[in-house]
PDB file of C-alpha atoms in Angstrom:
ATOM      1  CA  UNK A  16      13.440 -19.084 -10.921  1.00 51.00           C
ATOM      2  CA  UNK A  17      11.735 -16.871  -8.549  1.00 66.00           C
ATOM      3  CA  UNK A  18       8.404 -15.163  -8.832  1.00 93.00           C
ATOM      4  CA  UNK A  19       9.528 -11.539  -7.308  1.00 96.00           C
ATOM      5  CA  UNK A  20       6.190 -10.613  -7.728  1.00 97.00           C
ATOM      6  CA  UNK A  21       4.622 -13.294  -5.911  1.00 97.00           C
ATOM      7  CA  UNK A  22       7.218 -12.724  -3.177  1.00 96.00           C
ATOM      8  CA  UNK A  23       6.357  -9.108  -2.916  1.00 97.00           C
ATOM      9  CA  UNK A  24       2.610  -9.829  -3.148  1.00 97.00           C
ATOM     10  CA  UNK A  25       3.163 -12.130  -0.106  1.00 97.00           C
ATOM     11  CA  UNK A  26       5.124  -9.548   2.075  1.00 96.00           C
ATOM     12  CA  UNK A  27       2.677  -6.958   1.181  1.00 97.00           C
ATOM     13  CA  UNK A  28      -0.610  -8.854   1.814  1.00 97.00           C
ATOM     14  CA  UNK A  29      -1.011  -8.820   5.429  1.00 97.00           C
ATOM     15  CA  UNK A  30      -0.262  -5.287   6.057  1.00 97.00           C
ATOM     16  CA  UNK A  31      -2.573  -4.107   3.095  1.00 97.00           C
ATOM     17  CA  UNK A  32      -5.347  -5.880   4.473  1.00 96.00           C
ATOM     18  CA  UNK A  33      -4.843  -4.242   7.650  1.00 97.00           C
ATOM     19  CA  UNK A  34      -4.254  -1.059   5.922  1.00 97.00           C
ATOM     20  CA  UNK A  35      -7.338  -0.939   4.137  1.00 96.00           C
ATOM     21  CA  UNK A  36      -9.209  -1.990   7.678  1.00 96.00           C
ATOM     22  CA  UNK A  37      -7.903   1.127   9.338  1.00 97.00           C
ATOM     23  CA  UNK A  38      -8.386   3.707   6.622  1.00 97.00           C
ATOM     24  CA  UNK A  39     -12.037   2.484   6.420  1.00 97.00           C
ATOM     25  CA  UNK A  40     -12.535   2.488  10.048  1.00 97.00           C
ATOM     26  CA  UNK A  41     -10.709   5.703  10.268  1.00 96.00           C
ATOM     27  CA  UNK A  42     -13.637   7.247   8.303  1.00 96.00           C
ATOM     28  CA  UNK A  43     -16.017   6.865  11.206  1.00 96.00           C
ATOM     29  CA  UNK A  44     -13.525   7.034  13.779  1.00 95.00           C
ATOM     30  CA  UNK A  45     -10.267   9.179  12.810  1.00 94.00           C
ATOM     31  CA  UNK A  46      -8.749   8.317  16.070  1.00 92.00           C
ATOM     32  CA  UNK A  47      -7.902   5.100  14.413  1.00 92.00           C
ATOM     33  CA  UNK A  48      -5.351   6.879  11.960  1.00 95.00           C
ATOM     34  CA  UNK A  49      -2.678   6.445  14.454  1.00 94.00           C
ATOM     35  CA  UNK A  50      -2.819   2.860  13.177  1.00 95.00           C
ATOM     36  CA  UNK A  51      -1.969   3.701   9.671  1.00 96.00           C
ATOM     37  CA  UNK A  52       1.678   5.059  10.410  1.00 94.00           C
ATOM     38  CA  UNK A  53       3.465   1.881  11.049  1.00 95.00           C
ATOM     39  CA  UNK A  54       1.867   0.338   8.206  1.00 96.00           C
ATOM     40  CA  UNK A  55       2.878   2.847   5.587  1.00 96.00           C
ATOM     41  CA  UNK A  56       6.790   2.236   7.102  1.00 95.00           C
ATOM     42  CA  UNK A  57       5.980  -1.484   6.208  1.00 95.00           C
ATOM     43  CA  UNK A  58       5.018  -0.838   2.788  1.00 97.00           C
ATOM     44  CA  UNK A  59       7.725   1.484   1.823  1.00 97.00           C
ATOM     45  CA  UNK A  60      10.543  -0.965   3.210  1.00 96.00           C
ATOM     46  CA  UNK A  61       8.862  -3.057  -0.017  1.00 96.00           C
ATOM     47  CA  UNK A  62       8.704  -0.170  -2.123  1.00 96.00           C
ATOM     48  CA  UNK A  63      12.208   0.473  -1.743  1.00 96.00           C
ATOM     49  CA  UNK A  64      13.178  -3.077  -2.839  1.00 97.00           C
ATOM     50  CA  UNK A  65      12.438  -1.473  -6.602  1.00 96.00           C
ATOM     51  CA  UNK A  66      11.228  -4.010  -9.673  1.00 96.00           C
ATOM     52  CA  UNK A  67      14.044  -5.760 -10.213  1.00 95.00           C
ATOM     53  CA  UNK A  68      12.701  -8.891 -11.865  1.00 95.00           C
ATOM     54  CA  UNK A  69       9.063  -7.699 -12.032  1.00 96.00           C
ATOM     55  CA  UNK A  70       7.728  -6.857 -15.451  1.00 95.00           C
ATOM     56  CA  UNK A  71       3.994  -6.174 -14.213  1.00 96.00           C
ATOM     57  CA  UNK A  72       2.957  -3.031 -15.837  1.00 96.00           C
ATOM     58  CA  UNK A  73       0.529  -2.405 -12.600  1.00 95.00           C
ATOM     59  CA  UNK A  74       3.469  -3.401 -10.020  1.00 97.00           C
ATOM     60  CA  UNK A  75       5.904  -0.794 -11.872  1.00 96.00           C
ATOM     61  CA  UNK A  76       3.339   2.058 -11.559  1.00 96.00           C
ATOM     62  CA  UNK A  77       2.421   1.522  -8.204  1.00 96.00           C
ATOM     63  CA  UNK A  78       6.256   1.649  -7.192  1.00 96.00           C
ATOM     64  CA  UNK A  79       6.696   4.769  -9.268  1.00 95.00           C
ATOM     65  CA  UNK A  80       3.904   6.538  -7.633  1.00 95.00           C
ATOM     66  CA  UNK A  81       3.881   4.734  -4.051  1.00 95.00           C
ATOM     67  CA  UNK A  82       6.494   7.059  -2.285  1.00 94.00           C
ATOM     68  CA  UNK A  83       4.694  10.004  -2.967  1.00 96.00           C
ATOM     69  CA  UNK A  84       1.318   8.413  -2.149  1.00 96.00           C
ATOM     70  CA  UNK A  85       2.544   7.095   1.217  1.00 97.00           C
ATOM     71  CA  UNK A  86       4.038  10.540   2.061  1.00 97.00           C
ATOM     72  CA  UNK A  87       0.512  11.679   1.450  1.00 97.00           C
ATOM     73  CA  UNK A  88      -1.253   9.181   3.229  1.00 97.00           C
ATOM     74  CA  UNK A  89       0.926   9.501   6.226  1.00 97.00           C
ATOM     75  CA  UNK A  90       0.677  13.403   6.250  1.00 97.00           C
ATOM     76  CA  UNK A  91      -3.166  13.318   6.093  1.00 97.00           C
ATOM     77  CA  UNK A  92      -3.156  10.709   8.834  1.00 97.00           C
ATOM     78  CA  UNK A  93      -0.681  12.785  11.135  1.00 97.00           C
ATOM     79  CA  UNK A  94      -3.270  15.699  10.740  1.00 97.00           C
ATOM     80  CA  UNK A  95      -5.883  13.534  11.883  1.00 96.00           C
ATOM     81  CA  UNK A  96      -7.717  13.891   7.985  1.00 97.00           C
ATOM     82  CA  UNK A  97      -9.525  10.823   7.511  1.00 97.00           C
ATOM     83  CA  UNK A  98     -11.121  11.847   4.310  1.00 97.00           C
ATOM     84  CA  UNK A  99      -7.228  12.913   2.767  1.00 98.00           C
ATOM     85  CA  UNK A 100      -5.934   9.807   3.801  1.00 97.00           C
ATOM     86  CA  UNK A 101      -8.424   7.505   2.392  1.00 97.00           C
ATOM     87  CA  UNK A 102      -8.165   9.627  -0.855  1.00 97.00           C
ATOM     88  CA  UNK A 103      -4.662   8.684  -1.157  1.00 96.00           C
ATOM     89  CA  UNK A 104      -5.055   5.088  -0.093  1.00 96.00           C
ATOM     90  CA  UNK A 105      -7.564   4.836  -3.009  1.00 95.00           C
ATOM     91  CA  UNK A 106      -5.840   7.005  -5.532  1.00 93.00           C
ATOM     92  CA  UNK A 107      -6.256   5.037  -8.868  1.00 90.00           C
ATOM     93  CA  UNK A 108      -3.020   6.400 -10.474  1.00 89.00           C
ATOM     94  CA  UNK A 109      -0.848   5.597  -7.362  1.00 90.00           C
ATOM     95  CA  UNK A 110      -2.814   3.746  -4.410  1.00 92.00           C
ATOM     96  CA  UNK A 111      -3.260   0.285  -3.336  1.00 93.00           C
ATOM     97  CA  UNK A 112      -5.526  -0.319  -6.233  1.00 90.00           C
ATOM     98  CA  UNK A 113      -2.609  -0.637  -8.736  1.00 92.00           C
ATOM     99  CA  UNK A 114      -0.917  -2.981  -6.370  1.00 94.00           C
ATOM    100  CA  UNK A 115      -4.307  -5.176  -6.161  1.00 94.00           C
ATOM    101  CA  UNK A 116      -4.295  -5.217  -9.515  1.00 94.00           C
ATOM    102  CA  UNK A 117      -0.640  -6.474  -9.719  1.00 95.00           C
ATOM    103  CA  UNK A 118      -1.234  -9.034  -7.045  1.00 97.00           C
ATOM    104  CA  UNK A 119      -4.826 -10.149  -8.485  1.00 95.00           C
ATOM    105  CA  UNK A 120      -4.467 -13.903  -8.609  1.00 93.00           C
ATOM    106  CA  UNK A 121      -1.581 -14.289  -5.763  1.00 94.00           C
ATOM    107  CA  UNK A 122      -2.424 -16.532  -2.932  1.00 91.00           C
ATOM    108  CA  UNK A 123      -4.794 -14.232  -0.207  1.00 92.00           C
ATOM    109  CA  UNK A 124      -5.146 -11.666  -2.762  1.00 93.00           C
TER     110      UNK A 124
END
């Protein structure tokens, strides 16, 4: 049986690492926000796969809120607002923290 959650975490791992770096760096250099936009598209492509075969509550909660959260992050990044981008990224209800909780213990997480 395939571990769907492990597969999703692997698909997201590198993008989340790069996004984390870009969002943090943008707080001191807002020009780096341009790097954020393509990464959000990569995250969306996995979000759109849904949660079939996954019973992890943190992952399910992340997917439920991810579309709106990623939209907020994108709007803030396009506006050059590093603080708002970071706030969306770090949001405890819909940000990457939930994804990190779901993927904790998976390779590379």
